[in-house]
Coordinates of C-alpha atoms and ligand atoms in Angstrom, one line a residue:
X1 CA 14.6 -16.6 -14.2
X2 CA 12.8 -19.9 -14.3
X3 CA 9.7 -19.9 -12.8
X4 CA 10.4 -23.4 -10.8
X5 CA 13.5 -22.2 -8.7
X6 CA 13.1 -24.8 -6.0
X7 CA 15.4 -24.0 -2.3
X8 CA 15.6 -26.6 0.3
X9 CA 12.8 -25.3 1.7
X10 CA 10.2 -25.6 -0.7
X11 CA 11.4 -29.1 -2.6
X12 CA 9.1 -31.7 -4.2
X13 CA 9.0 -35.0 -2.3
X14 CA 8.8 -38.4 -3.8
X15 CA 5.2 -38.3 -3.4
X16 CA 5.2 -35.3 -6.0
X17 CA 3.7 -33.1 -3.4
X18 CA 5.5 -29.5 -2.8
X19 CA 6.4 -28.6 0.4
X20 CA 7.4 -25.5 2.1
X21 CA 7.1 -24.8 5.4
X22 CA 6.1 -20.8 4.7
X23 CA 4.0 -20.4 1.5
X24 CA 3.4 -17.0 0.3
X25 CA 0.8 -16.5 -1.9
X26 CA 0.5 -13.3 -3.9
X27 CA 4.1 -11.6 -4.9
X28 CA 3.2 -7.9 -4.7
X29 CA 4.8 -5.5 -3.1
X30 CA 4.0 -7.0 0.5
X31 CA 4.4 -10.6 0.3
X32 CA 7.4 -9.7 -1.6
X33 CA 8.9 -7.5 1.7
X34 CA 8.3 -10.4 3.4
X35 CA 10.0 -13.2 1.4
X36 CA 13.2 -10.6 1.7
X37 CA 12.4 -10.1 5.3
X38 CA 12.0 -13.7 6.5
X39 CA 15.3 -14.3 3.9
X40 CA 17.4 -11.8 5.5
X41 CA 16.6 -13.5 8.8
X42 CA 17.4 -17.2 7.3
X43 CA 14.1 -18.3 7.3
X44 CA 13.5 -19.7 3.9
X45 CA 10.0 -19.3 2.0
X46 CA 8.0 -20.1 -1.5
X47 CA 6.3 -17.2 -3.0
X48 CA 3.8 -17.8 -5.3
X49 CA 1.6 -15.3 -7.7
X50 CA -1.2 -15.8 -10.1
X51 CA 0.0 -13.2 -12.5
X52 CA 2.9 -13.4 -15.0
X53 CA 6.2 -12.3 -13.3
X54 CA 6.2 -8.3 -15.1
X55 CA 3.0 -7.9 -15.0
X56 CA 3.2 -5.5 -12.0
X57 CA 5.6 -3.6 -13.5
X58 CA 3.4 -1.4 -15.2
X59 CA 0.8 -0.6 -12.6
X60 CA -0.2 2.9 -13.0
X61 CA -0.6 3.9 -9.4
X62 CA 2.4 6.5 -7.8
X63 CA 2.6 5.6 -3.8
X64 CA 3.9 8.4 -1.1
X65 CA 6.1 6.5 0.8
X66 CA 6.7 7.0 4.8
X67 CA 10.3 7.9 5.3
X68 CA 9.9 5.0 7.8
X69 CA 8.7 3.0 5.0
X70 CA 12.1 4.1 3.4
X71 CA 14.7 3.2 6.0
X72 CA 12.9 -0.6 6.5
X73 CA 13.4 -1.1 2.8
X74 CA 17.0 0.2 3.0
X75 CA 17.7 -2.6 5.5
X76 CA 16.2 -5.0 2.6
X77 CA 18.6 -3.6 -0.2
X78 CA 14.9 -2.7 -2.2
X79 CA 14.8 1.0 -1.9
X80 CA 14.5 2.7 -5.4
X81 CA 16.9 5.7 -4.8
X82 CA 16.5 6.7 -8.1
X83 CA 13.2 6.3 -8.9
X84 CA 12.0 7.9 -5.3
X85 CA 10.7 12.0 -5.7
X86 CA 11.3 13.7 -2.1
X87 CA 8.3 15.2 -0.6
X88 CA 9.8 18.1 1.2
X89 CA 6.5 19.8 1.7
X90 CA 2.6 19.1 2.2
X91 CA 0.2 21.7 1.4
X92 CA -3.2 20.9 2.8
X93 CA -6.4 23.3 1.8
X94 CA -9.5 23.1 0.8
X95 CA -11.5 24.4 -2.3
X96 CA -14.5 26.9 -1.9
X97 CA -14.0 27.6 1.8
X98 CA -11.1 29.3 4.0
X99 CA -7.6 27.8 5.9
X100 CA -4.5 25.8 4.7
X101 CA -1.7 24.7 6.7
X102 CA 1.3 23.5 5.8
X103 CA 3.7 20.7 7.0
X104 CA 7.6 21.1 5.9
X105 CA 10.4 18.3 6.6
X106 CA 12.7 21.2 7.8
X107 CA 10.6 21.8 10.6
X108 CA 10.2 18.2 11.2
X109 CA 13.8 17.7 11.4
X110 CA 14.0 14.9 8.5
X111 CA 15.2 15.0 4.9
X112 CA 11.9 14.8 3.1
X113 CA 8.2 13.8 5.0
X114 CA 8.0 11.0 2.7
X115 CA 8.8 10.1 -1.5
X116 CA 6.8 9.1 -4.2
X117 CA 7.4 6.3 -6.7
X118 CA 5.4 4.5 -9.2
X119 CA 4.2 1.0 -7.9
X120 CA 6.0 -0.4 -11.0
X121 CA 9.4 0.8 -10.1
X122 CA 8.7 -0.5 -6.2
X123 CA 7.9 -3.2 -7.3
X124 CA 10.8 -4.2 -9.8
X125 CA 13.3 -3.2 -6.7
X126 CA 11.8 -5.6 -4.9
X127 CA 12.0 -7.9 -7.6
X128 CA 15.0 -8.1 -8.3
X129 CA 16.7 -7.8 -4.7
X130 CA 14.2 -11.3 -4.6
X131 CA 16.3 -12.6 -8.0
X132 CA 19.4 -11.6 -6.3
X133 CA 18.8 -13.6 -3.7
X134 CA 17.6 -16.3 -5.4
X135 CA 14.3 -16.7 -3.6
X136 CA 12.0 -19.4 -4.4
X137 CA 9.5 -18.1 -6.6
X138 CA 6.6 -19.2 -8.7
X139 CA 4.6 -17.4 -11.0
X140 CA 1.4 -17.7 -13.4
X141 CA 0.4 -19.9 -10.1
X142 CA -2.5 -19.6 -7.9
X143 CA -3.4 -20.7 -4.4
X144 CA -7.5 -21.3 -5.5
X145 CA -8.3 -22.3 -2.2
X146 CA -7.3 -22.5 1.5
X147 CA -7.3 -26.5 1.7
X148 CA -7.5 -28.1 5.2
X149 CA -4.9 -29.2 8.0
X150 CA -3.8 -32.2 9.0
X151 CA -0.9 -33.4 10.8
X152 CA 0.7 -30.3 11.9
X153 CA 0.6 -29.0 7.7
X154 CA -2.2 -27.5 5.7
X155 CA -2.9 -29.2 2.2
X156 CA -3.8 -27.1 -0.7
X157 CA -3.2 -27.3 -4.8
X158 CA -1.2 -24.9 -6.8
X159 CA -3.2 -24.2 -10.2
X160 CA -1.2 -23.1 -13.1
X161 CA -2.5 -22.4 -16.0
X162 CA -3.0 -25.1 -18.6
X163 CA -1.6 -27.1 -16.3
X164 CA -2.3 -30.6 -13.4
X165 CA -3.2 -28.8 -9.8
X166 CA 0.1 -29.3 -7.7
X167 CA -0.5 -30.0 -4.4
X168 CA 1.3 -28.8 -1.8
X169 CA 1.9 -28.6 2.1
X170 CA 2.9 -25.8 4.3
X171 CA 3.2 -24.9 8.3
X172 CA 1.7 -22.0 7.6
X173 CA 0.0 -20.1 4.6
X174 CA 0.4 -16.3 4.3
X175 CA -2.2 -14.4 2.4
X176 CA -0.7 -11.5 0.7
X177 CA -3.4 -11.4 -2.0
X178 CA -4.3 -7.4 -2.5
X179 CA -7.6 -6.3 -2.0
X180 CA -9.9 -9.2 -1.0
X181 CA -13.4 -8.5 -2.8
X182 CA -16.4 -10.6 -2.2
X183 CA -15.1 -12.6 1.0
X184 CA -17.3 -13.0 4.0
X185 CA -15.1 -12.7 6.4
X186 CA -14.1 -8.8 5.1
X187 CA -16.4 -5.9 6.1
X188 CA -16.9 -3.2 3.5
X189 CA -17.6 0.2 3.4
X190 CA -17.8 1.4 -0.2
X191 CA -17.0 5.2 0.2
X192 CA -19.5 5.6 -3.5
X193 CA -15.5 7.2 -5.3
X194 CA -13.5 6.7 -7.3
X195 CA -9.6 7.5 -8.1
X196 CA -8.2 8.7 -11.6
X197 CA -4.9 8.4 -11.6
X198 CA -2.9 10.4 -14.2
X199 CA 0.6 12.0 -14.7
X200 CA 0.5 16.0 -15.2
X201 CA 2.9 18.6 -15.8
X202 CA 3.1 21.9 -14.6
X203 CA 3.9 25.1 -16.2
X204 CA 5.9 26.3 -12.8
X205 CA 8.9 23.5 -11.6
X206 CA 7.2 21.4 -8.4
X207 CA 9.8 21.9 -6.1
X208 CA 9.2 18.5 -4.5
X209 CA 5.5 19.9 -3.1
X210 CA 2.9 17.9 -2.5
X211 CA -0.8 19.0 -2.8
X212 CA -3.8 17.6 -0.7
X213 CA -6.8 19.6 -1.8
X214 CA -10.1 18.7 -0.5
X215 CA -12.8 19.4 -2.9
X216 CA -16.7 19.0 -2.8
X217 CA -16.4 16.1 -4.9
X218 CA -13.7 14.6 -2.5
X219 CA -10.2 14.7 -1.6
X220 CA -7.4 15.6 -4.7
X221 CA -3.9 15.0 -4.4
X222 CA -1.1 16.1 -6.5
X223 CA 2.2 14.4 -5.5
X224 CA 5.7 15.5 -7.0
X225 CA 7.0 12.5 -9.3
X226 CA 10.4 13.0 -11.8
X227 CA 9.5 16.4 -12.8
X228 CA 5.3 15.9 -13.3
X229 CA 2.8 15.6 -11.1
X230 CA 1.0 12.4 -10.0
X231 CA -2.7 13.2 -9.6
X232 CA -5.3 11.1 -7.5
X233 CA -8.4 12.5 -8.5
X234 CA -11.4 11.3 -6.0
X235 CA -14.8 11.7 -7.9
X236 CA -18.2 9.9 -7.6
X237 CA -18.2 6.8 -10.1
X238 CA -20.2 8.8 -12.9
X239 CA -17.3 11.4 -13.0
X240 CA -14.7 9.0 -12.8
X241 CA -16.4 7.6 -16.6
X242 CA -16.9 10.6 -17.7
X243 CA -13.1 12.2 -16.4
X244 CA -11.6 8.8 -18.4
X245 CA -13.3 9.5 -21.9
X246 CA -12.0 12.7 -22.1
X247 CA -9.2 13.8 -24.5
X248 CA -5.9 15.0 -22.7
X249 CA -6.4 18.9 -23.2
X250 CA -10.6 18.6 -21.7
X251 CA -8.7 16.6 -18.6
X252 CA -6.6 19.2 -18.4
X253 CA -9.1 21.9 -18.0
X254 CA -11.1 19.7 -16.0
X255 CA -8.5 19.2 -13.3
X256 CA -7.6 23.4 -13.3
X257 CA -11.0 23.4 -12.4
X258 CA -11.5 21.1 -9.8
X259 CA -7.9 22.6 -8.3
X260 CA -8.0 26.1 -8.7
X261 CA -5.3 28.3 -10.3
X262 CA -2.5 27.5 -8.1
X263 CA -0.5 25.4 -10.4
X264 CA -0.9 26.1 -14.7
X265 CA -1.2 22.2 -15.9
X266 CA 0.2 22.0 -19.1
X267 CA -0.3 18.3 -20.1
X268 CA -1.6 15.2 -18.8
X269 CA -1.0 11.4 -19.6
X270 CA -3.0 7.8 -20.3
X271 CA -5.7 7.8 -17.0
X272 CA -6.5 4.9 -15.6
X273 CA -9.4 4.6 -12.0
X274 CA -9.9 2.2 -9.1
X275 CA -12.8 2.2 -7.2
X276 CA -12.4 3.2 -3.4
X277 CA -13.9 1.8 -0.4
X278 CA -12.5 0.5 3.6
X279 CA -12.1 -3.4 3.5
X280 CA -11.3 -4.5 7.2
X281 CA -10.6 -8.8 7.8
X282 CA -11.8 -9.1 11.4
X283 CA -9.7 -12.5 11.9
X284 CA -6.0 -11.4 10.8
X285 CA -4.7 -15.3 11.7
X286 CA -6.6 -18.8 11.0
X287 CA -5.3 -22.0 11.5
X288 CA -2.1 -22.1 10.2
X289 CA -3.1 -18.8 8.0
X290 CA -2.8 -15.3 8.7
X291 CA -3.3 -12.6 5.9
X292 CA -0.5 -9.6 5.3
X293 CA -0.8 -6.2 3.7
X294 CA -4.3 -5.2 1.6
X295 CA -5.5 -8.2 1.9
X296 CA -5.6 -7.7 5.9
X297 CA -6.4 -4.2 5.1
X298 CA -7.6 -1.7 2.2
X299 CA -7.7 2.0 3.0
X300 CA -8.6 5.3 1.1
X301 CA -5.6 6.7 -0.5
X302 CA -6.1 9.9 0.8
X303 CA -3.5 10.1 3.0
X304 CA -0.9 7.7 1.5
X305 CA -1.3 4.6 4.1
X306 CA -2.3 1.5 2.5
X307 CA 1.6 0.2 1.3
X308 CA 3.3 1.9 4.5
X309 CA 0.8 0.3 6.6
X310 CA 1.5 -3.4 4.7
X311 CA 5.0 -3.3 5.0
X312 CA 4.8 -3.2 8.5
X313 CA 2.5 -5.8 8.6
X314 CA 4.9 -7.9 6.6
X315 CA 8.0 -6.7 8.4
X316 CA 6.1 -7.5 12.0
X317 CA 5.2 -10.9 10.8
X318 CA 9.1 -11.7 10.1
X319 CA 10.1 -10.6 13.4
X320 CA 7.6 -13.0 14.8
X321 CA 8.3 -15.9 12.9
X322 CA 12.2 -15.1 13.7
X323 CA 12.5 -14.0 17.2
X324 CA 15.7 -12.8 18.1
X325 CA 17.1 -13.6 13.9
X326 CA 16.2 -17.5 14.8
X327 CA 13.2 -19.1 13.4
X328 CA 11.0 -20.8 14.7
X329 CA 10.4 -24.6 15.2
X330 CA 6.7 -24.3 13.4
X331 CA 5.6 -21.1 12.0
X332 CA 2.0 -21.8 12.1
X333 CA 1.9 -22.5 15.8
X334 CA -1.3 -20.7 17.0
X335 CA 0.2 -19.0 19.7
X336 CA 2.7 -17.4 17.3
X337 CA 0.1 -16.3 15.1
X338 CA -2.1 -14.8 17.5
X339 CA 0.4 -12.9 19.5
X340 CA 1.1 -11.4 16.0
X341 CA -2.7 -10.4 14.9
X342 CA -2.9 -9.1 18.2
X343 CA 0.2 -6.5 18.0
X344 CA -0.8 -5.3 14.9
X345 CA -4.4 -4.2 16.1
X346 CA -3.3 -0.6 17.0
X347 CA -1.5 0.3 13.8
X348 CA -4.0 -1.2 11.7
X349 CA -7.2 0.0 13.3
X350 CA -5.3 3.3 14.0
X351 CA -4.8 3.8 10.6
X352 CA -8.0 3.0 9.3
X353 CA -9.4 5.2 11.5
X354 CA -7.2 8.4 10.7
X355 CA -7.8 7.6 7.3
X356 CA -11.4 7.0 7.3
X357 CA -11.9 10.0 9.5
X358 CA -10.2 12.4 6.8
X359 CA -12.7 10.8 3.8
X360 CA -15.4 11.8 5.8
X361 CA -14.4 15.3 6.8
X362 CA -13.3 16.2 3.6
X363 CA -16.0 14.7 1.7
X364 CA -19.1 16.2 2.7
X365 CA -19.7 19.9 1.2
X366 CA -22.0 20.5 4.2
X367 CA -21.5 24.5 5.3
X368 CA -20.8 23.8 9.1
X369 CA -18.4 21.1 8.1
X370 CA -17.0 23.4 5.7
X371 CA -16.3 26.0 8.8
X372 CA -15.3 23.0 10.8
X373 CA -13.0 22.0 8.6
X374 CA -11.6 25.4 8.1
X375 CA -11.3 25.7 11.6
X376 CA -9.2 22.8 11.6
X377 CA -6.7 23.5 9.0
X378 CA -6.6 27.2 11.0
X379 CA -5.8 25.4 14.0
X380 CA -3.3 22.8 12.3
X381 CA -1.7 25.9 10.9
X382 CA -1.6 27.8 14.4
X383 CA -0.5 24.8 16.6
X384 CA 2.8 23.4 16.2
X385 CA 2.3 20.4 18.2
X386 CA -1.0 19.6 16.2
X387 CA 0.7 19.8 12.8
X388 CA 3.8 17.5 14.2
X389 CA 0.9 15.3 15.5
X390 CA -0.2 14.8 12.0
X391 CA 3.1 15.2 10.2
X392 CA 4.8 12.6 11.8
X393 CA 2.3 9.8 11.2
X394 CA 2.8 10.7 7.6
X395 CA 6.9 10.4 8.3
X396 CA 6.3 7.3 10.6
X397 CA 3.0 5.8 10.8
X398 CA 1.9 4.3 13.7
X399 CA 4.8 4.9 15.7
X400 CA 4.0 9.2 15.1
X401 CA 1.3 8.3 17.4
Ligands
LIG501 C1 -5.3 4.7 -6.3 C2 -4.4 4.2 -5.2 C3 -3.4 5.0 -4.7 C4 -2.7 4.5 -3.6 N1 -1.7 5.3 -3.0 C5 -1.0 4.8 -2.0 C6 0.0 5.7 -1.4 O1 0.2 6.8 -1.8 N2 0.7 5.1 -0.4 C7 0.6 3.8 0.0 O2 1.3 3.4 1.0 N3 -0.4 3.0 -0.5 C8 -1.2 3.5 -1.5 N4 -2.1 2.7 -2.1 C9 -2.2 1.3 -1.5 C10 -1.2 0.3 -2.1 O3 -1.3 0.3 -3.5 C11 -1.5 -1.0 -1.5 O4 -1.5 -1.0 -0.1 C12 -0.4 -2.0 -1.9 O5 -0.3 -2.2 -3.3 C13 -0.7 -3.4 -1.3 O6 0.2 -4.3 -1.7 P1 -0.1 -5.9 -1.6 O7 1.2 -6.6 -1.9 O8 -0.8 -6.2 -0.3 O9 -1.3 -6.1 -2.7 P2 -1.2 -6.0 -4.3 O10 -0.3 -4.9 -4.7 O11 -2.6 -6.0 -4.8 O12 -0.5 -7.4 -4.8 C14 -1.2 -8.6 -4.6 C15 -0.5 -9.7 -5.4 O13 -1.2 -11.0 -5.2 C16 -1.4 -11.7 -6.4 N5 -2.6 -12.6 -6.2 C17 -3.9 -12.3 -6.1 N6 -4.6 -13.4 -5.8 C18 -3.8 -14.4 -5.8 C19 -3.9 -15.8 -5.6 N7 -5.1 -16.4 -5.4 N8 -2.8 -16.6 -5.6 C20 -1.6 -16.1 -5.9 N9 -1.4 -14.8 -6.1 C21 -2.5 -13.9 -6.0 C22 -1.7 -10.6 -7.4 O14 -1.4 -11.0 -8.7 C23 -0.7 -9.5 -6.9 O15 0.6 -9.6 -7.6 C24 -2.9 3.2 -3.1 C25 -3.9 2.4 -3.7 C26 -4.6 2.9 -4.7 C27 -5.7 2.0 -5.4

């Protein structure tokens, strides 16, 4: 597809600037909810990325996926049934010290507690329910900087590459950037880890189990994908080098290791590592701005939040900029954007918490956390209403609270 498709909402005017009255900058998995979202609701919108149109598709990182996750992207005609691994089982322990629980989708009374698919394969749903639709849609373009407002718009340049800045006007600009590194207006807790990511296979068939082993180096998760295993391996930075230079059969051993002898692994594929820390914007909305997804928000993977979470920040923001299906008169009013920041405080924060609060319990090989953490698997394991407690903000997210 062309990368110019222009709708009636984001058309060039005889002054040669763009216009479009929702600009969407940053086509990733969240921003590109949204475009679908708002579309599905009538409300037209330009998207716009700085990275070539495939380039996402071969992002190495496999997301768990909320089952609430999966029934919003069902309503967008972007779920990818057959690239989507059921999780019908979580098995949480931890190495070196005693109690485990387990959480099962049977006994939550839902198909599977969540599914796992590569970000590529998300992505490329996404993509092409967009190209079905014919959204407007630019890539290999970049929103450099915020502008300024005047009259009602805010005025800001598109840079392509190679090419004239185009400038362009919008009621209101939605960040959906990713993770936003070196901005003032993001506090940062760098948790000193970092993830390798790699594909394994097992000697024994998964049986669509999932693994959340908490180690002394930090938490390791093994999530059923196709018939391997996707590993998130949480090491201080020094591992992480040393974990990526090795050849596939010393990662192999490596990982038995660090997991115990549970599972045989067999064989393990190209790794590739991200560094980990809690990025919190303390303004979500501006003037005739507000920022979506990671951008907003960058969690821990631990316990599978970070895309969950963004989708419903993108979802939310479409309801509020279409009450009842109708848009709008002007999507950057204040009011409109505050009542939104403000109603996504509890999921976010609530979020960040749970997920913060699990990196530091699980990452500290202290012996009374040790017991204490033992103690709380035992009880998770003992107490029904516990485990649902937890299982279901995995199944839901905020609304399992
Ligand atoms: C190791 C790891 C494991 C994870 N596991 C899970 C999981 O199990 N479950 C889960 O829910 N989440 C997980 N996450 C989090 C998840 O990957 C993110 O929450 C999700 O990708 C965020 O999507 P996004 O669209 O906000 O950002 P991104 O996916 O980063 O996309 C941002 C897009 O914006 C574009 N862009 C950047 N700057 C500009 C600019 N100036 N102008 C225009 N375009 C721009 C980029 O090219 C990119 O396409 C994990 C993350 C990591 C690192």
């Amino acid at each position: 597809m062309a990368d110019t498709l222009l709708t009636p909402a984001a058309t060039a005017a005889a002054s040669d600037a763009l216009h479009a009255d929702i600009l969407i900058s940053g086509a990733g998995p969240v921003g590109l909810t949204l475009a679908l979202a708002l579309a599905r609701r009538g409300q037209p919108s330009l998207l716009v990325d700085a990275r070539p149109r495939d380039a996402s598709r071969a992002d190495p990182r496999a997301l768990a996926l909320s089952h609430g996750t999966r029934q919003l992207l069902e309503q967008l005609s972007a779920w990818p049934a057959r690239a989507a691994t059921p999780i019908t089982t979580i098995h949480v322990s931890q190495r070196g010290g005693f109690g485990r629980t387990e959480m099962t989708a049977a006994e939550e009374g839902v198909p599977a507690l969540g599914y796992v698919v590569r970000y590529g394969d998300l992505w490329t749903a996404l993509a092409a329910r967009a190209e079905q639709e014919g959204l407007a849609w630019r890539d290999t373009t970049r929103v450099a900087d915020h502008g300024s407002v005047a009259d009602g718009q805010r005025r800001l340049a598109l840079h392509r590459d190679g090419r004239l800045p185009l400038p362009c006007t919008t009621r209101l600009l939605v960040h959906a950037e990713g993770t936003p590194y070196d901005d003032p207006a993001v506090s940062v807790k760098d948790y000193g880890q970092h993830a390798v990511l790699a594909e394994v296979s097992t000697a024994q068939p998964h049986g669509n189990r999932a693994w959340e082993r908490f180690t002394p180096d930090g938490p390791l998760a093994l999530l059923p994908l196709e018939d391997k295993l996707a590993v998130v391996f949480t090491v201080p930075p020094e591992k992480a080098e040393r974990l990526l230079a090795l050849d596939d059969a010393a990662f192999v051993a490596a990982l038995q290791a660090q997991f115990g002898r549970r599972l045989a692994f067999t064989a393990a594929g190209p790794r590739a590592s991200f560094p980990l820390a809690l990025r919190l914007r303390g303004a979500l909305a501006g003037e005739r701005e507000v920022w979506i997804g990671n951008t907003a928000q960058t969690l821990h993977p631990v316990s599978g939040q970070g895309f969950n979470l963004g989708l419903r920040d993108a979802w939310e923001l479409a309801e509020a900029l279409t009450p009842h299906g109708l848009a709008v008169r002007d999507p950057g009013e204040a009011r409109t954007l505050a009542a939104y920041a403000a109603a996504r405080q509890l999921d976010r924060r609530g979020s960040a918490v749970f997920t913060d609060g699990i990196v530091r319990l699980f990452s500290n090989d202290a012996a009374p956390l040790r017991i204490a953490r033992g103690l709380g698997l035992l009880a998770l394991d003992l107490v029904p209403p516990a485990r649902h407690f937890v299982a279901r903000r995995m199944i839901w997210g905020a609304r399992g609270w």
